[in-house]
Coordinates of C-alpha atoms in Angstrom, one line a residue:
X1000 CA 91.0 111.6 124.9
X1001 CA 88.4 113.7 122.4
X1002 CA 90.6 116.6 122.8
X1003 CA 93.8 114.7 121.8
X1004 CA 92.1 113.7 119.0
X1005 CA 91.0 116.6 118.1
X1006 CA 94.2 118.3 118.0
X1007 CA 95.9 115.1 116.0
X1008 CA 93.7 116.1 113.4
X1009 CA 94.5 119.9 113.6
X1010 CA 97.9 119.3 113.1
X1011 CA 97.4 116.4 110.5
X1012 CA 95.8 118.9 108.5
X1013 CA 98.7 121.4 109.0
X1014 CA 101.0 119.4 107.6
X1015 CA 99.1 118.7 104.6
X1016 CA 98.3 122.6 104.3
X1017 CA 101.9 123.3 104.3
X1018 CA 103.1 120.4 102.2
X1019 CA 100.3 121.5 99.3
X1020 CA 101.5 125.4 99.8
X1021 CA 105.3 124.2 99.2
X1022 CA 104.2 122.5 96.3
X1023 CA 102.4 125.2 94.7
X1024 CA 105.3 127.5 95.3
X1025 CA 107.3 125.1 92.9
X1026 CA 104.6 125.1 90.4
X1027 CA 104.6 128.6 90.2
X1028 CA 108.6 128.5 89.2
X1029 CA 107.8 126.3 87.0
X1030 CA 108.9 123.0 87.8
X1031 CA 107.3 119.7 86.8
X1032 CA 104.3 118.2 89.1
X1033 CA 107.0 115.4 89.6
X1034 CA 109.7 117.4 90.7
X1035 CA 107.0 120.3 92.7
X1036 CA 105.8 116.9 95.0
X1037 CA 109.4 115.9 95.9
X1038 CA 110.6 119.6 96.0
X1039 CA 107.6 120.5 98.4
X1040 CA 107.9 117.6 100.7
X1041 CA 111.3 118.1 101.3
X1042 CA 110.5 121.7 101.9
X1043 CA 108.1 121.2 104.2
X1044 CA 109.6 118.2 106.1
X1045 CA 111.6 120.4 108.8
X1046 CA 108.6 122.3 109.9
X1047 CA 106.7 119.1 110.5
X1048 CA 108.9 117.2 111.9
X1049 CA 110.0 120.3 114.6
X1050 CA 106.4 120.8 115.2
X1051 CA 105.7 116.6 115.9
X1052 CA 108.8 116.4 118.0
X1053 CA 108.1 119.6 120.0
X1054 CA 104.6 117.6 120.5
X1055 CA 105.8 114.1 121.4
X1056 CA 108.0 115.5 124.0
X1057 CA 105.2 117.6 125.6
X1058 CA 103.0 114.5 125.6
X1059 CA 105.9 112.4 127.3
X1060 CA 105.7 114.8 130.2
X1061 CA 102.2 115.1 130.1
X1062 CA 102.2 110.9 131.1
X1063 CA 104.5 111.0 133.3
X1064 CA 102.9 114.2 134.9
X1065 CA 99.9 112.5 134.8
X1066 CA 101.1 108.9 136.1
X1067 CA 103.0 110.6 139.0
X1068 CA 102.7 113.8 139.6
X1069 CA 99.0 114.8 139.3
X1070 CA 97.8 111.2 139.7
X1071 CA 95.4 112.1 136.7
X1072 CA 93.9 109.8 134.0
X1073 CA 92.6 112.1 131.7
X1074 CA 95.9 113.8 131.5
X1075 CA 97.3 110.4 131.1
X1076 CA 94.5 110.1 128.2
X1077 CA 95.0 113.1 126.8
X1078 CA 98.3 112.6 126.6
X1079 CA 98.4 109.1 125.1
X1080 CA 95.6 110.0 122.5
X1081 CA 97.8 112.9 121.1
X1082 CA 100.6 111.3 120.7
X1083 CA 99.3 108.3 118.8
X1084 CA 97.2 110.9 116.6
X1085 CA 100.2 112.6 115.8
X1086 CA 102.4 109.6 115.2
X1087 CA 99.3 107.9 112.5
X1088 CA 98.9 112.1 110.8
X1089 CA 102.9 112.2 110.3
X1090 CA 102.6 109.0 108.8
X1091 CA 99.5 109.8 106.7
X1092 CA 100.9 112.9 105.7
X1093 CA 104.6 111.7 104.9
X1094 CA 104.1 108.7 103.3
X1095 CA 100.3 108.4 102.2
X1096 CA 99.7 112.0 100.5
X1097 CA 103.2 111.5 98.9
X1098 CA 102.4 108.0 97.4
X1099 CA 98.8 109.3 96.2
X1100 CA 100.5 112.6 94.9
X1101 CA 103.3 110.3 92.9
X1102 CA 100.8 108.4 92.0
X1103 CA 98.1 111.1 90.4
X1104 CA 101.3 113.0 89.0
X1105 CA 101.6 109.6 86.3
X1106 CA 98.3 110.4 85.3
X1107 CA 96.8 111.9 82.6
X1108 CA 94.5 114.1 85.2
X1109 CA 98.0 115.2 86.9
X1110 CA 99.4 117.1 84.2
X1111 CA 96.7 119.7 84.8
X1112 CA 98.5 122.2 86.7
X1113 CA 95.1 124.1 87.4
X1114 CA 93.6 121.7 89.7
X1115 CA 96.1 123.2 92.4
X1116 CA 95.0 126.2 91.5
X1117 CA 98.6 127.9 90.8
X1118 CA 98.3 131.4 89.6
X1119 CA 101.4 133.4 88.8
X1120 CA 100.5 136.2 90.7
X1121 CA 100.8 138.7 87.9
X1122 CA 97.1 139.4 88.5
X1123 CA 96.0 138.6 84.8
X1124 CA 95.3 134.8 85.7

């Protein structure tokens, strides 16, 4: 169970680490923190989603593995834990972040560009 959770969290936090770095990307051409938060979850989406799939479907073989197979209920645990950890972090990360980035992005505070730290990389920043 701790070790499903534990890994939930990893990949929670993957998915907000690669939803904030497609975002910056789009800062950095220049588009709007409005448009950078749509642009970036969009960009972003495919990897997440492949890597959440990939996960559910190793957990549904871990359960049945473990309910069957290997008789085992810390399998069965592990297995179970994971996939609801996954299932609440692609939630979080898909619908939560996005609401609280659309929301900061109407305020004042979210026209500053430098609190995601987006340098143009000319190396005079």
């Amino acid at each position: 169970g701790i070790g499903g959770f534990v890994l939930s969290i990893g990949m929670a936090v993957d998915a907000n680490i690669l939803i904030f770095e497609r975002m910056k990307e789009e800062l950095r051409l220049g588009r709007t923190l409005g448009a950078a938060i749509e642009a970036g979850f969009n960009r972003a989406w495919p990897a997440i989603r492949d890597s959440n799939i990939t996960t559910f479907i190793v957990c549904g073989i871990l359960y049945w593995l473990g309910s069957s197979i290997i008789a085992s209920t810390p399998v069965m645990g592990f297995a179970l834990t994971l996939f609801l950890g996954v299932a609440i972090s692609m939630f979080t990360a898909v619908v939560v972040t996005r609401t609280f980035l659309r929301i900061f992005a109407g305020t004042r505070l979210g026209q500053k560009t430098s609190l995601f730290r987006v340098y143009s990389g000319k190396g005079n920043d």
